[in-house]
Coordinates of C-alpha atoms and ligand atoms in Angstrom, one line a residue:
X11 CA 157.0 105.5 79.3
X12 CA 154.7 102.9 77.9
X13 CA 151.2 102.9 79.4
X14 CA 149.4 99.6 79.4
X15 CA 145.7 99.0 80.9
X16 CA 145.4 95.6 82.2
X17 CA 141.8 93.8 83.0
X18 CA 141.3 91.1 85.2
X19 CA 138.0 89.3 85.0
X20 CA 136.1 87.6 88.2
X21 CA 137.9 84.1 87.8
X22 CA 141.2 86.0 87.7
X23 CA 140.7 87.5 91.1
X24 CA 138.2 85.0 92.6
X25 CA 139.9 84.3 95.9
X26 CA 142.9 85.4 98.0
X27 CA 145.9 83.4 96.2
X28 CA 144.3 84.6 92.7
X29 CA 144.7 88.3 94.0
X30 CA 148.0 87.7 95.1
X31 CA 149.1 86.5 91.8
X32 CA 147.6 89.4 89.7
X33 CA 149.4 91.9 91.9
X34 CA 152.3 90.1 91.6
X35 CA 152.3 90.5 87.7
X36 CA 150.9 94.2 88.0
X37 CA 153.9 94.4 90.1
X38 CA 156.5 93.0 88.0
X39 CA 154.8 95.0 84.7
X40 CA 155.6 98.0 86.7
X41 CA 159.3 96.9 87.7
X42 CA 159.5 96.5 83.9
X43 CA 159.6 100.3 83.5
X44 CA 155.7 100.6 82.2
X45 CA 152.9 102.8 84.0
X46 CA 150.0 100.3 84.7
X47 CA 146.1 100.9 84.8
X48 CA 144.3 98.2 86.1
X49 CA 140.5 97.6 86.0
X50 CA 139.1 94.7 88.3
X51 CA 135.7 92.8 87.8
X52 CA 133.9 91.5 91.2
X53 CA 135.5 88.5 92.5
X54 CA 134.3 84.9 91.0
X55 CA 130.6 84.8 90.7
X56 CA 129.7 87.9 93.2
X57 CA 128.0 89.4 90.5
X58 CA 125.8 86.2 90.0
X59 CA 125.2 85.8 93.7
X60 CA 124.2 89.6 94.2
X61 CA 121.5 89.1 91.5
X62 CA 120.4 86.0 93.2
X63 CA 119.9 87.9 96.7
X64 CA 118.0 91.0 94.7
X65 CA 115.9 88.0 93.2
X66 CA 115.1 86.5 96.7
X67 CA 114.5 90.2 98.5
X68 CA 112.1 91.7 96.1
X69 CA 110.1 91.0 92.8
X70 CA 110.6 94.8 91.9
X71 CA 114.4 95.4 92.1
X72 CA 114.4 99.2 90.8
X73 CA 117.3 100.1 88.5
X74 CA 119.2 102.3 90.5
X75 CA 119.1 100.1 93.4
X76 CA 120.6 97.4 91.4
X77 CA 123.3 99.1 90.2
X78 CA 123.9 100.4 93.6
X79 CA 124.2 96.5 94.9
X80 CA 126.2 95.2 91.8
X81 CA 128.8 97.9 91.9
X82 CA 129.8 96.8 95.5
X83 CA 131.3 93.3 93.9
X84 CA 134.1 95.5 92.2
X85 CA 134.6 97.7 95.3
X86 CA 135.7 94.6 97.1
X87 CA 138.3 93.4 94.4
X88 CA 139.7 96.8 93.9
X89 CA 140.4 97.4 97.4
X90 CA 141.9 93.9 97.6
X91 CA 144.2 94.0 94.7
X92 CA 145.4 97.5 96.2
X93 CA 146.5 96.0 99.3
X94 CA 147.9 93.4 97.6
X95 CA 150.1 95.5 95.9
X96 CA 150.9 97.5 99.1
X97 CA 152.4 94.2 100.4
X98 CA 154.8 93.9 97.4
X99 CA 155.8 97.6 97.9
X100 CA 153.7 99.0 94.8
X101 CA 151.9 102.5 95.6
X102 CA 148.3 101.7 94.2
X103 CA 145.2 103.6 94.8
X104 CA 141.6 102.3 93.9
X105 CA 138.8 104.2 92.2
X106 CA 135.5 103.6 91.8
X107 CA 133.7 104.4 88.3
X108 CA 132.5 107.6 89.5
X109 CA 136.0 108.9 91.0
X110 CA 137.7 107.9 87.9
X111 CA 135.5 110.1 86.1
X112 CA 133.7 107.2 84.0
X113 CA 130.5 109.3 83.1
X114 CA 127.5 107.5 81.7
X115 CA 123.9 107.7 80.4
X116 CA 121.2 106.8 83.1
X117 CA 120.3 103.6 81.7
X118 CA 120.4 101.7 84.4
X119 CA 121.5 98.3 84.4
X120 CA 123.2 98.6 81.0
X121 CA 124.2 102.3 80.7
X122 CA 126.8 103.6 77.5
X123 CA 129.7 105.5 78.7
X124 CA 129.3 109.1 77.3
X125 CA 132.7 110.3 78.7
X126 CA 135.8 109.2 80.8
X127 CA 137.1 112.2 82.4
X128 CA 140.4 110.6 84.2
X129 CA 141.8 113.5 85.6
X130 CA 142.4 111.7 89.0
X131 CA 143.9 108.5 87.3
X132 CA 146.3 110.7 85.2
X133 CA 147.4 112.7 88.2
X134 CA 147.9 109.0 89.9
X135 CA 150.1 108.0 87.1
X136 CA 152.1 111.1 87.4
X137 CA 152.9 110.6 91.2
X138 CA 154.0 107.3 90.2
X139 CA 150.9 105.4 92.0
X140 CA 148.8 102.3 90.4
X141 CA 145.2 103.1 89.9
X142 CA 143.1 100.2 90.2
X143 CA 139.6 101.1 88.9
X144 CA 136.6 99.2 89.4
X145 CA 135.3 97.8 86.6
X146 CA 131.6 97.7 85.0
X147 CA 130.5 101.1 86.9
X148 CA 130.3 104.6 86.4
X149 CA 128.1 107.7 87.4
X150 CA 125.3 108.8 85.5
X151 CA 124.8 112.7 84.5
X152 CA 122.6 112.7 87.0
X153 CA 125.0 111.8 89.6
X154 CA 123.5 108.0 90.1
X155 CA 125.8 104.9 90.3
X156 CA 125.4 102.8 86.8
X157 CA 126.7 99.4 85.6
X158 CA 127.5 98.8 82.1
X159 CA 125.7 95.7 81.2
X160 CA 127.0 91.9 82.2
X161 CA 130.6 91.1 81.3
X162 CA 131.1 95.3 81.3
X163 CA 134.7 95.3 83.2
X164 CA 136.3 94.5 79.4
X165 CA 134.5 98.0 78.4
X166 CA 135.7 99.9 81.6
X167 CA 139.6 98.9 80.5
X168 CA 139.0 99.5 76.9
X169 CA 137.6 102.9 77.3
X170 CA 140.1 104.1 79.9
X171 CA 142.7 103.0 77.7
X172 CA 141.3 104.9 75.0
X173 CA 140.9 107.9 76.9
X174 CA 144.6 107.5 78.6
X175 CA 146.3 107.0 75.2
X176 CA 147.4 103.6 76.2
X177 CA 149.7 101.9 74.4
X178 CA 147.7 98.5 74.6
X179 CA 145.2 96.9 76.9
X180 CA 145.6 93.5 77.9
X181 CA 142.4 91.6 78.7
X182 CA 143.6 88.8 81.7
X183 CA 141.2 85.8 81.9
X184 CA 140.8 82.2 82.4
X185 CA 141.5 81.1 78.8
X186 CA 144.9 81.6 77.0
X187 CA 143.2 83.7 74.2
X188 CA 140.3 84.0 71.6
X189 CA 140.2 80.1 70.1
X190 CA 138.3 79.1 67.3
X191 CA 135.6 78.1 69.6
X192 CA 134.8 77.7 73.1
X193 CA 137.4 75.9 74.6
X194 CA 134.9 74.3 77.2
X195 CA 132.6 72.8 74.2
X196 CA 135.4 72.0 72.0
X197 CA 138.7 70.9 73.4
X198 CA 140.7 70.7 70.5
X199 CA 139.7 74.5 70.1
X200 CA 143.2 76.4 68.5
X201 CA 144.0 79.6 70.1
X202 CA 144.4 82.6 67.4
X203 CA 147.4 84.4 67.4
X204 CA 145.8 87.3 65.7
X205 CA 141.9 88.3 64.9
X206 CA 140.6 91.8 63.1
X207 CA 138.2 93.6 65.0
X208 CA 135.6 92.9 62.0
X209 CA 135.8 89.3 63.3
X210 CA 135.9 89.8 66.4
X211 CA 132.7 92.1 66.4
X212 CA 130.9 89.2 65.1
X213 CA 132.5 86.2 67.7
X214 CA 131.5 88.4 70.7
X215 CA 127.7 89.6 68.8
X216 CA 127.3 85.7 68.7
X217 CA 127.9 83.9 71.6
X218 CA 132.1 84.3 71.9
X219 CA 131.7 86.0 75.3
X220 CA 135.6 86.1 76.0
X221 CA 135.5 89.7 75.2
X222 CA 132.2 91.9 75.3
X223 CA 130.5 93.2 72.2
X224 CA 130.4 97.0 73.4
X225 CA 134.7 96.8 74.4
X226 CA 135.5 95.5 70.9
X227 CA 133.3 98.3 69.3
X228 CA 135.1 100.9 71.7
X229 CA 138.4 99.7 70.8
X230 CA 137.7 99.7 67.0
X231 CA 136.3 102.9 67.3
X232 CA 139.1 104.4 69.4
X233 CA 141.8 102.6 67.7
X234 CA 142.7 100.6 70.8
X235 CA 144.8 97.2 70.1
X236 CA 143.7 94.5 72.5
X237 CA 145.7 91.5 74.0
X238 CA 143.3 88.4 75.6
X239 CA 145.6 86.3 77.9
X240 CA 145.8 84.3 80.6
X241 CA 146.2 85.3 83.8
X242 CA 146.7 81.8 85.1
X243 CA 149.9 80.5 82.5
X244 CA 150.3 84.5 81.4
X245 CA 151.8 83.3 78.0
X246 CA 151.4 85.6 74.9
X247 CA 147.9 85.7 73.7
X248 CA 145.6 87.0 71.0
X249 CA 145.7 90.3 68.9
X250 CA 142.8 91.9 68.5
X251 CA 143.6 94.8 65.8
X252 CA 142.7 96.5 62.7
X253 CA 143.2 93.9 60.0
X254 CA 146.5 94.3 57.8
X255 CA 148.3 92.9 54.9
X256 CA 150.1 90.0 57.2
X257 CA 146.6 88.9 58.6
X258 CA 145.7 85.7 57.6
X259 CA 142.2 85.7 55.7
X260 CA 140.7 82.4 57.3
X261 CA 137.8 81.6 55.5
X262 CA 136.3 80.4 58.8
X263 CA 138.1 81.7 61.9
X264 CA 135.7 80.7 64.8
X265 CA 132.5 79.1 65.7
X266 CA 129.9 80.5 68.4
X267 CA 126.9 79.7 69.6
X268 CA 124.4 81.4 72.3
X269 CA 121.2 80.3 73.7
X270 CA 120.3 84.0 74.9
X271 CA 117.5 84.4 72.4
X272 CA 114.3 82.8 72.3
X273 CA 111.6 82.5 69.4
X274 CA 108.2 83.9 68.6
X275 CA 106.3 82.9 65.9
X276 CA 102.7 84.4 64.8
X277 CA 101.0 82.0 62.7
X278 CA 98.2 82.6 60.3
X279 CA 99.1 86.3 59.3
X280 CA 97.1 88.0 56.5
X281 CA 99.4 88.3 53.9
X282 CA 99.0 92.0 53.3
X283 CA 101.0 95.2 53.1
X284 CA 101.4 96.9 56.5
X285 CA 101.3 93.6 58.9
X286 CA 105.0 93.2 59.9
X287 CA 105.4 97.3 59.8
X288 CA 102.9 97.2 62.6
X289 CA 104.2 94.2 64.6
X290 CA 107.6 95.4 64.4
X291 CA 107.0 99.4 65.2
X292 CA 105.0 98.0 68.2
X293 CA 108.1 96.1 69.3
X294 CA 110.5 98.9 68.7
X295 CA 108.4 101.2 70.8
X296 CA 108.5 98.9 73.5
X297 CA 112.9 98.8 73.0
X298 CA 112.3 95.1 72.2
X299 CA 115.9 94.0 70.3
X300 CA 114.4 92.2 67.3
X301 CA 117.3 90.0 65.9
X302 CA 116.5 87.2 62.9
X303 CA 113.2 87.7 61.1
X304 CA 111.8 85.2 58.9
X305 CA 108.5 85.3 56.9
X306 CA 107.5 82.1 54.9
X307 CA 106.0 82.1 51.4
X308 CA 102.2 82.4 51.8
X309 CA 99.6 79.8 50.9
X310 CA 95.7 80.8 50.8
X311 CA 97.1 84.1 51.7
X312 CA 98.3 83.5 55.0
X313 CA 101.6 83.5 56.2
X314 CA 103.9 82.6 59.4
X315 CA 106.4 85.1 61.1
X316 CA 109.1 84.1 63.3
X317 CA 111.5 86.5 64.9
X318 CA 114.2 85.8 68.0
X319 CA 114.5 88.5 70.9
X320 CA 116.6 88.2 73.9
X321 CA 115.1 86.1 76.6
X322 CA 115.3 88.8 78.8
X323 CA 112.6 90.5 76.6
X324 CA 110.5 87.5 76.0
X325 CA 107.6 88.9 78.3
X326 CA 107.4 92.3 76.7
X327 CA 107.4 90.4 73.4
X328 CA 105.1 87.9 73.8
X329 CA 102.3 90.7 75.4
X330 CA 103.0 92.9 72.6
X331 CA 102.4 90.0 69.8
X332 CA 99.5 88.3 71.8
X333 CA 98.1 92.2 72.0
X334 CA 98.4 92.6 68.1
X335 CA 97.0 89.1 67.1
X336 CA 93.7 89.5 67.0
X337 CA 93.8 93.2 65.5
X338 CA 95.7 91.8 62.5
X339 CA 93.6 88.4 62.4
X340 CA 96.7 86.3 63.0
X341 CA 95.6 82.6 64.4
X342 CA 98.3 82.2 67.2
X343 CA 101.7 83.2 68.8
X344 CA 104.1 80.4 69.7
X345 CA 107.1 80.7 72.2
X346 CA 110.1 78.5 71.6
X347 CA 112.6 78.9 74.4
X348 CA 114.6 76.1 73.9
X349 CA 116.8 77.5 71.1
X350 CA 120.1 78.3 70.3
X351 CA 122.0 80.3 67.3
X352 CA 125.1 79.0 65.9
X353 CA 127.5 80.9 63.9
X354 CA 130.8 80.4 61.4
X355 CA 132.9 83.8 61.4
X356 CA 135.3 84.5 58.8
X357 CA 136.5 87.2 56.6
X358 CA 137.7 85.1 54.2
X359 CA 134.2 84.4 53.6
X360 CA 133.3 87.2 51.3
X361 CA 135.4 85.8 48.8
X362 CA 135.0 82.1 48.7
X363 CA 131.6 81.1 47.8
X364 CA 130.2 77.2 49.2
X365 CA 130.7 78.4 53.1
X366 CA 127.2 78.0 53.7
X367 CA 126.8 74.5 51.8
X368 CA 130.0 73.5 53.9
X369 CA 127.3 74.7 56.7
X370 CA 124.6 73.3 56.0
X371 CA 125.7 69.7 55.1
X372 CA 127.8 69.2 58.3
X373 CA 124.8 70.3 60.5
X374 CA 122.7 67.8 57.9
X375 CA 125.1 64.8 58.7
X376 CA 124.1 65.5 62.7
X377 CA 120.5 65.5 61.6
X378 CA 120.6 68.9 63.1
X379 CA 117.3 70.6 61.7
X380 CA 117.8 74.2 60.8
X381 CA 115.0 76.6 62.1
X382 CA 116.0 80.1 60.7
X383 CA 119.3 81.4 58.7
X384 CA 120.9 85.1 59.0
X385 CA 123.7 86.1 57.3
X386 CA 126.4 89.3 57.3
X387 CA 129.7 89.2 54.6
X388 CA 131.6 87.4 57.3
X389 CA 128.9 85.4 59.3
X390 CA 126.7 82.5 59.0
X391 CA 124.0 82.1 61.6
X392 CA 121.5 79.1 62.3
X393 CA 119.2 78.7 64.9
X394 CA 118.9 75.5 66.0
X395 CA 117.5 73.3 68.9
X396 CA 119.3 74.5 71.9
X397 CA 119.9 71.0 73.0
X398 CA 121.7 70.4 69.7
X399 CA 123.7 73.5 70.1
X400 CA 127.4 71.7 71.3
X401 CA 126.8 69.3 69.2
X402 CA 126.5 71.8 66.5
X403 CA 129.6 73.7 67.0
X404 CA 131.7 70.6 67.6
X405 CA 130.7 69.5 63.8
X406 CA 131.1 72.7 62.7
X407 CA 134.7 73.3 63.8
X408 CA 135.5 70.1 62.2
X409 CA 133.9 70.7 59.0
X410 CA 136.2 73.6 58.7
X411 CA 139.2 72.0 59.7
X412 CA 139.9 74.5 62.7
X413 CA 141.1 72.0 65.3
X414 CA 144.9 72.2 66.4
X415 CA 146.4 70.8 63.1
X416 CA 144.4 72.7 60.6
X417 CA 144.9 76.4 59.8
X418 CA 141.2 77.6 59.7
X419 CA 142.3 78.5 56.0
X420 CA 140.5 75.6 53.8
X421 CA 137.4 73.8 54.9
X422 CA 138.3 70.0 55.7
X423 CA 135.3 68.7 53.3
X424 CA 134.4 69.8 50.0
X425 CA 132.1 73.0 49.5
X426 CA 134.7 75.5 48.9
Ligands
ADP2 P1 136.2 87.4 82.5 O1 135.5 86.7 83.8 O2 137.7 86.9 82.8 O3 135.7 88.5 82.1 P2 134.3 85.3 80.7 O4 133.9 84.0 81.4 O5 134.0 86.6 80.7 O6 135.8 85.8 81.8 O7 134.7 84.8 79.2 C1 136.2 83.8 79.3 C2 135.2 82.5 79.1 O8 134.9 82.8 77.6 C3 135.9 81.3 78.6 O9 136.3 80.6 79.9 C4 135.4 80.7 77.5 O10 134.9 79.6 78.1 C5 134.5 81.5 77.2 N1 134.6 81.5 75.1 C6 133.8 81.5 74.6 N2 134.0 81.8 73.3 C7 135.2 81.6 73.6 C8 136.3 81.8 72.6 N3 135.9 81.9 70.9 N4 137.6 82.0 72.6 C9 138.0 82.0 74.1 N5 137.1 81.6 75.0 C10 135.6 81.4 74.7
LIG3 N1 131.2 91.7 87.6 C1 130.5 92.0 86.3 C2 129.7 91.0 85.7 O1 129.5 89.5 86.1 C3 131.1 92.7 85.5 C4 132.3 91.9 84.5 O2 132.7 90.7 85.3 O3 132.8 92.1 83.7 O4 129.3 91.0 84.5
MG4 MG1 134.2 89.0 80.5

């Protein structure tokens, strides 16, 4: 029998009606002859509410205890989904991450999956029972409960699909697939029928949160085909899979934006060998994830170095930069926490010059100033003022002709 893993996100199980609708869909899939394994997120905004509660209670919040708290959210959904399935005459059993055999490292709140044992799930499937697994959680090699980072139920679902050799993994959410831009920002965004892992990795890495980055990496590494679909309309969605000859090589497939990073600038840095090395070594040793870096050409023997870091790592990064500045004779450390990164992603970019020029021209027309630039073979990203982020996404979406009428294959305006 074909095996399908179905993941239901927070909005999809947001209230009792939604849970019954999800159970109904699981029951239909089961009755159509497929074996089903389910991964569920916490209901609605439960995880956000639990984090807020923790913040109200304590300034310290040890990772182990935070994980213990947050995993409660998914426990609620898995039990309720099983009850709704029982109502429909479908045998189902809930499993925590630990019971499902999801073994992780010990990095609380952002653990990585090391192994999925899955014996109890296989046993349940053999008995004709639908296993419903709490997403976003695992158990460390030290036997403590861990979580996989925000949005981690996507990772749970893909990891289960890989471990159980599922034929496909369906990610049910509140939009009908992966779009050319976040449909909340660009109402005319178009749903993509198919997208390659390569492009999806860039989309997820630059703010397209419909699939969390780690789940896409996992799916690509383990060859798990994904389908992103709506749990509201149930219509066919977007397939994420290996690139093949039938796939359109759109010059630009999607436009994304991300406000999760902040910019630091160290001014008046002496322009001599070893300065950048000492700064970025100190940041690396403190586990700060530096993303973009720009160093200006020097005037009078000094230069400015700007770089972006995740907002959550700002305090540590500032502490390190301010500690180092006097030692390297730098002038000052400046922080800009109101920046956004806007990116255009497309596999066809590799063979089509002019994509960058089109991007810069479009931003210029909107009077949006570009603060930093970085590229990969299939992505161009610009750091802009956070207040301009949505406007930037809309103007770029338009400039590359990605709206419903366009095919995303050719830029709408000159520039190649
Ligand atoms: P879930 O709770 O189901 O995991 P998420 O909120 O994590 O849902 O992800 C779905 C959301 O991702 C959508 O509601 C949409 O606003 C957002 N999103 C951002 N970029 C895109 C994109 N390119 N295509 C589709 N959705 C996107
Ligand atoms: N509930 C978790 C979160 O909100 C995991 C998930 O939804 O995927 O991040
Ligand atoms: Mg999500």
